[in-house]
Amino acid sequence: KTLFPYTTLFRSGQGGEMNAMPGSRSCLYDEVELEVLLDAMALQAAKLLQGRRRVAVIGILRRGAPLADRLSERLVRLHGLAQPLRLDLKVKRYADDLTLLHPETSLIEPPQQAALDLAGWTLLLVDDVLYTGHSLLRVLDYLARQQPAEIRVAVLADRCAATLPIAADVIGARLQIAPAGIVECHVPPYEPDFRIELLQPQRAG
């Protein structure tokens, strides 16, 4: 396989870089509760992927990548699926180009010589938060052009506020939060603790 260098993506807003704005914080799910949610997500995903021969689990950088690792491990260990191909997808916030990346740090071939052929593959796309759906729509459009057999979406938290006809197939938690609230998924190695927090920004004045 051709290996790409593992890189990170810094995204602001929902599910991206943690906001430093003042306000009150509350923990919605701690690590123990999230491990239970991931077990449930793995069960959901295993049912969707059963019988598929070529499966790729694709994490959206940043926090979708370690979540994809955790989900892949459970699919193999708990449900007997064959080890899936692990890829990561780097999304630039203000650009239209998306790049598939292998998570390993070594570089065997130059990126320009590495063309991944995903035609006929079953893809499981993993992200931390589904909010309006705009970023996910761009990602799905990009992956659909690779002509996979099917694309499934898994998210740790669904804010149930998509403004586009976008939905996840595998969902950890459904969070009906007021628009002003900010859902932050803390996922190692980017944060020390595995948890979901709700930030209620301080009102001006």
mmCIF file with all atom_site columns, C-alpha atoms in Angstrom:
data_model
loop_
_atom_site.group_PDB
_atom_site.id
_atom_site.type_symbol
_atom_site.label_atom_id
_atom_site.label_alt_id
_atom_site.label_comp_id
_atom_site.label_asym_id
_atom_site.label_entity_id
_atom_site.label_seq_id
_atom_site.pdbx_PDB_ins_code
_atom_site.Cartn_x
_atom_site.Cartn_y
_atom_site.Cartn_z
_atom_site.occupancy
_atom_site.B_iso_or_equiv
_atom_site.pdbx_formal_charge
_atom_site.auth_seq_id
_atom_site.auth_comp_id
_atom_site.auth_asym_id
_atom_site.auth_atom_id
_atom_site.pdbx_PDB_model_num
ATOM 1   C CA . LYS A 1 1   ? 0.000   0.000   0.000  1.00 0.00 ? 1   LYS A CA 1
ATOM 2   C CA . THR A 1 2   ? 1.071   3.559   -0.588 1.00 0.00 ? 2   THR A CA 1
ATOM 3   C CA . LEU A 1 3   ? 1.460   5.452   2.647  1.00 0.00 ? 3   LEU A CA 1
ATOM 4   C CA . PHE A 1 4   ? 0.894   9.150   3.162  1.00 0.00 ? 4   PHE A CA 1
ATOM 5   C CA . PRO A 1 5   ? 2.202   11.253  6.044  1.00 0.00 ? 5   PRO A CA 1
ATOM 6   C CA . TYR A 1 6   ? -0.342  11.672  8.828  1.00 0.00 ? 6   TYR A CA 1
ATOM 7   C CA . THR A 1 7   ? -1.350  15.307  9.085  1.00 0.00 ? 7   THR A CA 1
ATOM 8   C CA . THR A 1 8   ? -3.880  17.158  11.179 1.00 0.00 ? 8   THR A CA 1
ATOM 9   C CA . LEU A 1 9   ? -6.572  19.632  10.302 1.00 0.00 ? 9   LEU A CA 1
ATOM 10  C CA . PHE A 1 10  ? -7.480  22.571  12.493 1.00 0.00 ? 10  PHE A CA 1
ATOM 11  C CA . ARG A 1 11  ? -11.166 23.387  12.183 1.00 0.00 ? 11  ARG A CA 1
ATOM 12  C CA . SER A 1 12  ? -12.999 25.996  14.172 1.00 0.00 ? 12  SER A CA 1
ATOM 13  C CA . GLY A 1 13  ? -16.608 25.911  15.290 1.00 0.00 ? 13  GLY A CA 1
ATOM 14  C CA . GLN A 1 14  ? -18.714 22.850  16.020 1.00 0.00 ? 14  GLN A CA 1
ATOM 15  C CA . GLY A 1 15  ? -16.555 19.822  16.702 1.00 0.00 ? 15  GLY A CA 1
ATOM 16  C CA . GLY A 1 16  ? -13.357 21.608  15.645 1.00 0.00 ? 16  GLY A CA 1
ATOM 17  C CA . GLU A 1 17  ? -10.831 23.556  17.671 1.00 0.00 ? 17  GLU A CA 1
ATOM 18  C CA . MET A 1 18  ? -12.031 24.050  21.225 1.00 0.00 ? 18  MET A CA 1
ATOM 19  C CA . ASN A 1 19  ? -13.425 27.509  21.793 1.00 0.00 ? 19  ASN A CA 1
ATOM 20  C CA . ALA A 1 20  ? -11.821 29.694  24.463 1.00 0.00 ? 20  ALA A CA 1
ATOM 21  C CA . MET A 1 21  ? -14.819 32.037  24.764 1.00 0.00 ? 21  MET A CA 1
ATOM 22  C CA . PRO A 1 22  ? -16.218 32.694  28.245 1.00 0.00 ? 22  PRO A CA 1
ATOM 23  C CA . GLY A 1 23  ? -19.324 30.862  29.332 1.00 0.00 ? 23  GLY A CA 1
ATOM 24  C CA . SER A 1 24  ? -20.603 27.969  31.385 1.00 0.00 ? 24  SER A CA 1
ATOM 25  C CA . ARG A 1 25  ? -19.599 24.367  30.686 1.00 0.00 ? 25  ARG A CA 1
ATOM 26  C CA . SER A 1 26  ? -21.299 21.117  31.499 1.00 0.00 ? 26  SER A CA 1
ATOM 27  C CA . CYS A 1 27  ? -20.313 17.522  30.793 1.00 0.00 ? 27  CYS A CA 1
ATOM 28  C CA . LEU A 1 28  ? -22.904 15.697  28.711 1.00 0.00 ? 28  LEU A CA 1
ATOM 29  C CA . TYR A 1 29  ? -21.021 12.379  28.454 1.00 0.00 ? 29  TYR A CA 1
ATOM 30  C CA . ASP A 1 30  ? -17.938 11.231  30.332 1.00 0.00 ? 30  ASP A CA 1
ATOM 31  C CA . GLU A 1 31  ? -15.446 8.602   29.178 1.00 0.00 ? 31  GLU A CA 1
ATOM 32  C CA . VAL A 1 32  ? -17.316 5.637   30.647 1.00 0.00 ? 32  VAL A CA 1
ATOM 33  C CA . GLU A 1 33  ? -20.548 6.703   28.969 1.00 0.00 ? 33  GLU A CA 1
ATOM 34  C CA . LEU A 1 34  ? -18.820 7.340   25.647 1.00 0.00 ? 34  LEU A CA 1
ATOM 35  C CA . GLU A 1 35  ? -17.237 3.889   25.654 1.00 0.00 ? 35  GLU A CA 1
ATOM 36  C CA . VAL A 1 36  ? -20.755 2.464   25.964 1.00 0.00 ? 36  VAL A CA 1
ATOM 37  C CA . LEU A 1 37  ? -21.905 4.675   23.094 1.00 0.00 ? 37  LEU A CA 1
ATOM 38  C CA . LEU A 1 38  ? -19.016 3.468   20.921 1.00 0.00 ? 38  LEU A CA 1
ATOM 39  C CA . ASP A 1 39  ? -19.929 -0.154  21.632 1.00 0.00 ? 39  ASP A CA 1
ATOM 40  C CA . ALA A 1 40  ? -23.477 0.621   20.483 1.00 0.00 ? 40  ALA A CA 1
ATOM 41  C CA . MET A 1 41  ? -22.156 2.404   17.392 1.00 0.00 ? 41  MET A CA 1
ATOM 42  C CA . ALA A 1 42  ? -19.975 -0.583  16.533 1.00 0.00 ? 42  ALA A CA 1
ATOM 43  C CA . LEU A 1 43  ? -23.029 -2.828  16.725 1.00 0.00 ? 43  LEU A CA 1
ATOM 44  C CA . GLN A 1 44  ? -24.976 -0.521  14.419 1.00 0.00 ? 44  GLN A CA 1
ATOM 45  C CA . ALA A 1 45  ? -22.075 -0.353  11.979 1.00 0.00 ? 45  ALA A CA 1
ATOM 46  C CA . ALA A 1 46  ? -21.470 -4.113  12.033 1.00 0.00 ? 46  ALA A CA 1
ATOM 47  C CA . LYS A 1 47  ? -25.043 -4.733  10.920 1.00 0.00 ? 47  LYS A CA 1
ATOM 48  C CA . LEU A 1 48  ? -24.580 -2.338  8.000  1.00 0.00 ? 48  LEU A CA 1
ATOM 49  C CA . LEU A 1 49  ? -21.207 -3.788  6.987  1.00 0.00 ? 49  LEU A CA 1
ATOM 50  C CA . GLN A 1 50  ? -22.033 -7.470  7.394  1.00 0.00 ? 50  GLN A CA 1
ATOM 51  C CA . GLY A 1 51  ? -21.079 -9.465  4.319  1.00 0.00 ? 51  GLY A CA 1
ATOM 52  C CA . ARG A 1 52  ? -19.134 -6.622  2.689  1.00 0.00 ? 52  ARG A CA 1
ATOM 53  C CA . ARG A 1 53  ? -15.760 -7.783  1.393  1.00 0.00 ? 53  ARG A CA 1
ATOM 54  C CA . ARG A 1 54  ? -13.940 -4.509  0.836  1.00 0.00 ? 54  ARG A CA 1
ATOM 55  C CA . VAL A 1 55  ? -14.543 -2.025  3.630  1.00 0.00 ? 55  VAL A CA 1
ATOM 56  C CA . ALA A 1 56  ? -12.721 1.243   4.261  1.00 0.00 ? 56  ALA A CA 1
ATOM 57  C CA . VAL A 1 57  ? -13.254 3.242   7.456  1.00 0.00 ? 57  VAL A CA 1
ATOM 58  C CA . ILE A 1 58  ? -12.542 6.905   6.756  1.00 0.00 ? 58  ILE A CA 1
ATOM 59  C CA . GLY A 1 59  ? -12.042 9.392   9.580  1.00 0.00 ? 59  GLY A CA 1
ATOM 60  C CA . ILE A 1 60  ? -12.533 13.109  9.017  1.00 0.00 ? 60  ILE A CA 1
ATOM 61  C CA . LEU A 1 61  ? -9.568  14.907  10.530 1.00 0.00 ? 61  LEU A CA 1
ATOM 62  C CA . ARG A 1 62  ? -9.199  15.911  13.214 1.00 0.00 ? 62  ARG A CA 1
ATOM 63  C CA . ARG A 1 63  ? -11.327 14.103  15.782 1.00 0.00 ? 63  ARG A CA 1
ATOM 64  C CA . GLY A 1 64  ? -12.999 11.761  13.338 1.00 0.00 ? 64  GLY A CA 1
ATOM 65  C CA . ALA A 1 65  ? -9.651  10.003  12.878 1.00 0.00 ? 65  ALA A CA 1
ATOM 66  C CA . PRO A 1 66  ? -9.174  8.661   16.436 1.00 0.00 ? 66  PRO A CA 1
ATOM 67  C CA . LEU A 1 67  ? -12.891 7.893   16.565 1.00 0.00 ? 67  LEU A CA 1
ATOM 68  C CA . ALA A 1 68  ? -12.506 5.846   13.369 1.00 0.00 ? 68  ALA A CA 1
ATOM 69  C CA . ASP A 1 69  ? -9.630  3.971   15.025 1.00 0.00 ? 69  ASP A CA 1
ATOM 70  C CA . ARG A 1 70  ? -11.751 3.151   18.066 1.00 0.00 ? 70  ARG A CA 1
ATOM 71  C CA . LEU A 1 71  ? -14.696 2.081   15.920 1.00 0.00 ? 71  LEU A CA 1
ATOM 72  C CA . SER A 1 72  ? -12.545 -0.076  13.626 1.00 0.00 ? 72  SER A CA 1
ATOM 73  C CA . GLU A 1 73  ? -10.993 -1.855  16.597 1.00 0.00 ? 73  GLU A CA 1
ATOM 74  C CA . ARG A 1 74  ? -14.434 -2.693  17.957 1.00 0.00 ? 74  ARG A CA 1
ATOM 75  C CA . LEU A 1 75  ? -15.685 -3.933  14.591 1.00 0.00 ? 75  LEU A CA 1
ATOM 76  C CA . VAL A 1 76  ? -12.836 -6.438  14.466 1.00 0.00 ? 76  VAL A CA 1
ATOM 77  C CA . ARG A 1 77  ? -12.719 -7.414  18.145 1.00 0.00 ? 77  ARG A CA 1
ATOM 78  C CA . LEU A 1 78  ? -16.402 -7.502  19.014 1.00 0.00 ? 78  LEU A CA 1
ATOM 79  C CA . HIS A 1 79  ? -18.035 -8.405  15.717 1.00 0.00 ? 79  HIS A CA 1
ATOM 80  C CA . GLY A 1 80  ? -15.452 -10.438 13.836 1.00 0.00 ? 80  GLY A CA 1
ATOM 81  C CA . LEU A 1 81  ? -15.194 -8.168  10.807 1.00 0.00 ? 81  LEU A CA 1
ATOM 82  C CA . ALA A 1 82  ? -12.039 -8.378  8.741  1.00 0.00 ? 82  ALA A CA 1
ATOM 83  C CA . GLN A 1 83  ? -9.583  -5.569  9.419  1.00 0.00 ? 83  GLN A CA 1
ATOM 84  C CA . PRO A 1 84  ? -10.871 -2.636  7.340  1.00 0.00 ? 84  PRO A CA 1
ATOM 85  C CA . LEU A 1 85  ? -8.701  -0.297  5.330  1.00 0.00 ? 85  LEU A CA 1
ATOM 86  C CA . ARG A 1 86  ? -8.148  2.823   7.466  1.00 0.00 ? 86  ARG A CA 1
ATOM 87  C CA . LEU A 1 87  ? -8.029  6.155   5.707  1.00 0.00 ? 87  LEU A CA 1
ATOM 88  C CA . ASP A 1 88  ? -8.379  9.732   6.851  1.00 0.00 ? 88  ASP A CA 1
ATOM 89  C CA . LEU A 1 89  ? -9.897  12.639  5.004  1.00 0.00 ? 89  LEU A CA 1
ATOM 90  C CA . LYS A 1 90  ? -8.429  16.094  5.355  1.00 0.00 ? 90  LYS A CA 1
ATOM 91  C CA . VAL A 1 91  ? -10.949 18.860  4.853  1.00 0.00 ? 91  VAL A CA 1
ATOM 92  C CA . LYS A 1 92  ? -9.820  22.424  4.341  1.00 0.00 ? 92  LYS A CA 1
ATOM 93  C CA . ARG A 1 93  ? -12.393 24.812  5.671  1.00 0.00 ? 93  ARG A CA 1
ATOM 94  C CA . TYR A 1 94  ? -12.169 27.436  2.919  1.00 0.00 ? 94  TYR A CA 1
ATOM 95  C CA . ALA A 1 95  ? -11.190 25.237  -0.021 1.00 0.00 ? 95  ALA A CA 1
ATOM 96  C CA . ASP A 1 96  ? -12.833 22.643  -2.189 1.00 0.00 ? 96  ASP A CA 1
ATOM 97  C CA . ASP A 1 97  ? -9.946  20.175  -2.344 1.00 0.00 ? 97  ASP A CA 1
ATOM 98  C CA . LEU A 1 98  ? -10.137 17.079  -0.154 1.00 0.00 ? 98  LEU A CA 1
ATOM 99  C CA . THR A 1 99  ? -7.295  14.643  0.266  1.00 0.00 ? 99  THR A CA 1
ATOM 100 C CA . LEU A 1 100 ? -7.375  11.004  1.339  1.00 0.00 ? 100 LEU A CA 1
ATOM 101 C CA . LEU A 1 101 ? -4.595  10.174  3.752  1.00 0.00 ? 101 LEU A CA 1
ATOM 102 C CA . HIS A 1 102 ? -3.309  6.992   5.317  1.00 0.00 ? 102 HIS A CA 1
ATOM 103 C CA . PRO A 1 103 ? -2.791  7.384   9.068  1.00 0.00 ? 103 PRO A CA 1
ATOM 104 C CA . GLU A 1 104 ? 0.768   6.041   9.154  1.00 0.00 ? 104 GLU A CA 1
ATOM 105 C CA . THR A 1 105 ? 3.635   8.479   9.518  1.00 0.00 ? 105 THR A CA 1
ATOM 106 C CA . SER A 1 106 ? 5.976   6.829   7.003  1.00 0.00 ? 106 SER A CA 1
ATOM 107 C CA . LEU A 1 107 ? 6.125   7.909   3.389  1.00 0.00 ? 107 LEU A CA 1
ATOM 108 C CA . ILE A 1 108 ? 6.879   5.227   0.848  1.00 0.00 ? 108 ILE A CA 1
ATOM 109 C CA . GLU A 1 109 ? 5.764   6.857   -2.377 1.00 0.00 ? 109 GLU A CA 1
ATOM 110 C CA . PRO A 1 110 ? 5.274   10.513  -3.323 1.00 0.00 ? 110 PRO A CA 1
ATOM 111 C CA . PRO A 1 111 ? 1.637   11.545  -2.906 1.00 0.00 ? 111 PRO A CA 1
ATOM 112 C CA . GLN A 1 112 ? 1.339   12.443  -6.589 1.00 0.00 ? 112 GLN A CA 1
ATOM 113 C CA . GLN A 1 113 ? 2.057   8.795   -7.499 1.00 0.00 ? 113 GLN A CA 1
ATOM 114 C CA . ALA A 1 114 ? -0.478  7.355   -5.116 1.00 0.00 ? 114 ALA A CA 1
ATOM 115 C CA . ALA A 1 115 ? -3.967  7.022   -6.579 1.00 0.00 ? 115 ALA A CA 1
ATOM 116 C CA . LEU A 1 116 ? -6.403  5.172   -4.377 1.00 0.00 ? 116 LEU A CA 1
ATOM 117 C CA . ASP A 1 117 ? -9.082  3.306   -6.280 1.00 0.00 ? 117 ASP A CA 1
ATOM 118 C CA . LEU A 1 118 ? -12.185 3.053   -4.090 1.00 0.00 ? 118 LEU A CA 1
ATOM 119 C CA . ALA A 1 119 ? -14.519 1.884   -6.844 1.00 0.00 ? 119 ALA A CA 1
ATOM 120 C CA . GLY A 1 120 ? -16.698 -0.916  -5.518 1.00 0.00 ? 120 GLY A CA 1
ATOM 121 C CA . TRP A 1 121 ? -15.652 -0.392  -1.880 1.00 0.00 ? 121 TRP A CA 1
ATOM 122 C CA . THR A 1 122 ? -18.021 0.088   1.035  1.00 0.00 ? 122 THR A CA 1
ATOM 123 C CA . LEU A 1 123 ? -17.032 3.264   2.874  1.00 0.00 ? 123 LEU A CA 1
ATOM 124 C CA . LEU A 1 124 ? -17.799 4.093   6.496  1.00 0.00 ? 124 LEU A CA 1
ATOM 125 C CA . LEU A 1 125 ? -17.218 7.794   7.064  1.00 0.00 ? 125 LEU A CA 1
ATOM 126 C CA . VAL A 1 126 ? -16.615 8.806   10.700 1.00 0.00 ? 126 VAL A CA 1
ATOM 127 C CA . ASP A 1 127 ? -16.849 12.289  12.239 1.00 0.00 ? 127 ASP A CA 1
ATOM 128 C CA . ASP A 1 128 ? -17.375 13.722  15.709 1.00 0.00 ? 128 ASP A CA 1
ATOM 129 C CA . VAL A 1 129 ? -20.361 16.066  15.285 1.00 0.00 ? 129 VAL A CA 1
ATOM 130 C CA . LEU A 1 130 ? -23.072 16.393  12.650 1.00 0.00 ? 130 LEU A CA 1
ATOM 131 C CA . TYR A 1 131 ? -24.492 19.908  12.774 1.00 0.00 ? 131 TYR A CA 1
ATOM 132 C CA . THR A 1 132 ? -25.782 21.719  9.664  1.00 0.00 ? 132 THR A CA 1
ATOM 133 C CA . GLY A 1 133 ? -24.471 19.103  7.247  1.00 0.00 ? 133 GLY A CA 1
ATOM 134 C CA . HIS A 1 134 ? -22.630 21.442  4.865  1.00 0.00 ? 134 HIS A CA 1
ATOM 135 C CA . SER A 1 135 ? -19.167 19.965  5.419  1.00 0.00 ? 135 SER A CA 1
ATOM 136 C CA . LEU A 1 136 ? -20.515 16.427  5.281  1.00 0.00 ? 136 LEU A CA 1
ATOM 137 C CA . LEU A 1 137 ? -22.264 17.141  1.976  1.00 0.00 ? 137 LEU A CA 1
ATOM 138 C CA . ARG A 1 138 ? -18.958 18.229  0.425  1.00 0.00 ? 138 ARG A CA 1
ATOM 139 C CA . VAL A 1 139 ? -17.257 15.105  1.712  1.00 0.00 ? 139 VAL A CA 1
ATOM 140 C CA . LEU A 1 140 ? -19.980 12.806  0.401  1.00 0.00 ? 140 LEU A CA 1
ATOM 141 C CA . ASP A 1 141 ? -19.884 14.496  -2.989 1.00 0.00 ? 141 ASP A CA 1
ATOM 142 C CA . TYR A 1 142 ? -16.126 13.941  -3.159 1.00 0.00 ? 142 TYR A CA 1
ATOM 143 C CA . LEU A 1 143 ? -16.348 10.292  -2.123 1.00 0.00 ? 143 LEU A CA 1
ATOM 144 C CA . ALA A 1 144 ? -19.269 9.562   -4.435 1.00 0.00 ? 144 ALA A CA 1
ATOM 145 C CA . ARG A 1 145 ? -17.045 10.517  -7.365 1.00 0.00 ? 145 ARG A CA 1
ATOM 146 C CA . GLN A 1 146 ? -14.762 7.636   -6.372 1.00 0.00 ? 146 GLN A CA 1
ATOM 147 C CA . GLN A 1 147 ? -17.636 5.295   -7.371 1.00 0.00 ? 147 GLN A CA 1
ATOM 148 C CA . PRO A 1 148 ? -17.827 3.225   -4.161 1.00 0.00 ? 148 PRO A CA 1
ATOM 149 C CA . ALA A 1 149 ? -20.446 0.515   -3.773 1.00 0.00 ? 149 ALA A CA 1
ATOM 150 C CA . GLU A 1 150 ? -21.982 2.434   -0.870 1.00 0.00 ? 150 GLU A CA 1
ATOM 151 C CA . ILE A 1 151 ? -21.198 5.136   1.667  1.00 0.00 ? 151 ILE A CA 1
ATOM 152 C CA . ARG A 1 152 ? -22.314 5.041   5.294  1.00 0.00 ? 152 ARG A CA 1
ATOM 153 C CA . VAL A 1 153 ? -21.880 7.812   7.863  1.00 0.00 ? 153 VAL A CA 1
ATOM 154 C CA . ALA A 1 154 ? -21.127 7.446   11.571 1.00 0.00 ? 154 ALA A CA 1
ATOM 155 C CA . VAL A 1 155 ? -21.063 10.366  14.016 1.00 0.00 ? 155 VAL A CA 1
ATOM 156 C CA . LEU A 1 156 ? -20.436 10.437  17.734 1.00 0.00 ? 156 LEU A CA 1
ATOM 157 C CA . ALA A 1 157 ? -22.972 13.250  18.234 1.00 0.00 ? 157 ALA A CA 1
ATOM 158 C CA . ASP A 1 158 ? -25.855 14.379  16.038 1.00 0.00 ? 158 ASP A CA 1
ATOM 159 C CA . ARG A 1 159 ? -27.191 17.828  16.897 1.00 0.00 ? 159 ARG A CA 1
ATOM 160 C CA . CYS A 1 160 ? -30.438 17.058  15.021 1.00 0.00 ? 160 CYS A CA 1
ATOM 161 C CA . ALA A 1 161 ? -30.174 20.438  13.294 1.00 0.00 ? 161 ALA A CA 1
ATOM 162 C CA . ALA A 1 162 ? -29.087 19.618  9.736  1.00 0.00 ? 162 ALA A CA 1
ATOM 163 C CA . THR A 1 163 ? -30.288 22.192  7.222  1.00 0.00 ? 163 THR A CA 1
ATOM 164 C CA . LEU A 1 164 ? -29.584 19.888  4.281  1.00 0.00 ? 164 LEU A CA 1
ATOM 165 C CA . PRO A 1 165 ? -31.033 16.439  3.449  1.00 0.00 ? 165 PRO A CA 1
ATOM 166 C CA . ILE A 1 166 ? -28.102 14.767  5.220  1.00 0.00 ? 166 ILE A CA 1
ATOM 167 C CA . ALA A 1 167 ? -28.363 12.071  7.865  1.00 0.00 ? 167 ALA A CA 1
ATOM 168 C CA . ALA A 1 168 ? -26.009 9.700   9.660  1.00 0.00 ? 168 ALA A CA 1
ATOM 169 C CA . ASP A 1 169 ? -26.525 5.922   9.556  1.00 0.00 ? 169 ASP A CA 1
ATOM 170 C CA . VAL A 1 170 ? -24.700 5.283   12.835 1.00 0.00 ? 170 VAL A CA 1
ATOM 171 C CA . ILE A 1 171 ? -25.234 7.701   15.739 1.00 0.00 ? 171 ILE A CA 1
ATOM 172 C CA . GLY A 1 172 ? -23.817 7.708   19.233 1.00 0.00 ? 172 GLY A CA 1
ATOM 173 C CA . ALA A 1 173 ? -25.797 10.498  20.889 1.00 0.00 ? 173 ALA A CA 1
ATOM 174 C CA . ARG A 1 174 ? -28.652 12.661  19.627 1.00 0.00 ? 174 ARG A CA 1
ATOM 175 C CA . LEU A 1 175 ? -28.345 16.126  21.150 1.00 0.00 ? 175 LEU A CA 1
ATOM 176 C CA . GLN A 1 176 ? -31.121 18.660  20.758 1.00 0.00 ? 176 GLN A CA 1
ATOM 177 C CA . ILE A 1 177 ? -29.234 21.757  21.812 1.00 0.00 ? 177 ILE A CA 1
ATOM 178 C CA . ALA A 1 178 ? -30.276 25.390  21.325 1.00 0.00 ? 178 ALA A CA 1
ATOM 179 C CA . PRO A 1 179 ? -28.365 27.065  18.431 1.00 0.00 ? 179 PRO A CA 1
ATOM 180 C CA . ALA A 1 180 ? -26.307 29.221  20.811 1.00 0.00 ? 180 ALA A CA 1
ATOM 181 C CA . GLY A 1 181 ? -24.904 26.174  22.573 1.00 0.00 ? 181 GLY A CA 1
ATOM 182 C CA . ILE A 1 182 ? -21.606 24.714  21.364 1.00 0.00 ? 182 ILE A CA 1
ATOM 183 C CA . VAL A 1 183 ? -21.035 20.974  21.486 1.00 0.00 ? 183 VAL A CA 1
ATOM 184 C CA . GLU A 1 184 ? -17.382 20.070  22.046 1.00 0.00 ? 184 GLU A CA 1
ATOM 185 C CA . CYS A 1 185 ? -16.159 16.528  21.558 1.00 0.00 ? 185 CYS A CA 1
ATOM 186 C CA . HIS A 1 186 ? -12.914 15.984  23.455 1.00 0.00 ? 186 HIS A CA 1
ATOM 187 C CA . VAL A 1 187 ? -11.106 13.062  21.865 1.00 0.00 ? 187 VAL A CA 1
ATOM 188 C CA . PRO A 1 188 ? -7.586  11.870  22.735 1.00 0.00 ? 188 PRO A CA 1
ATOM 189 C CA . PRO A 1 189 ? -4.914  12.491  21.564 1.00 0.00 ? 189 PRO A CA 1
ATOM 190 C CA . TYR A 1 190 ? -6.188  16.012  20.899 1.00 0.00 ? 190 TYR A CA 1
ATOM 191 C CA . GLU A 1 191 ? -7.528  16.389  24.437 1.00 0.00 ? 191 GLU A CA 1
ATOM 192 C CA . PRO A 1 192 ? -6.499  14.504  27.575 1.00 0.00 ? 192 PRO A CA 1
ATOM 193 C CA . ASP A 1 193 ? -10.025 13.270  28.426 1.00 0.00 ? 193 ASP A CA 1
ATOM 194 C CA . PHE A 1 194 ? -12.616 11.518  26.278 1.00 0.00 ? 194 PHE A CA 1
ATOM 195 C CA . ARG A 1 195 ? -15.860 13.420  26.866 1.00 0.00 ? 195 ARG A CA 1
ATOM 196 C CA . ILE A 1 196 ? -18.566 15.591  25.304 1.00 0.00 ? 196 ILE A CA 1
ATOM 197 C CA . GLU A 1 197 ? -19.075 19.030  26.803 1.00 0.00 ? 197 GLU A CA 1
ATOM 198 C CA . LEU A 1 198 ? -21.686 21.700  26.235 1.00 0.00 ? 198 LEU A CA 1
ATOM 199 C CA . LEU A 1 199 ? -20.465 25.276  26.232 1.00 0.00 ? 199 LEU A CA 1
ATOM 200 C CA . GLN A 1 200 ? -23.099 27.975  26.810 1.00 0.00 ? 200 GLN A CA 1
ATOM 201 C CA . PRO A 1 201 ? -21.396 31.232  25.746 1.00 0.00 ? 201 PRO A CA 1
ATOM 202 C CA . GLN A 1 202 ? -21.664 34.176  28.059 1.00 0.00 ? 202 GLN A CA 1
ATOM 203 C CA . ARG A 1 203 ? -24.189 36.713  26.840 1.00 0.00 ? 203 ARG A CA 1
ATOM 204 C CA . ALA A 1 204 ? -22.863 40.113  25.891 1.00 0.00 ? 204 ALA A CA 1
ATOM 205 C CA . GLY A 1 205 ? -23.610 42.783  28.464 1.00 0.00 ? 205 GLY A CA 1
#
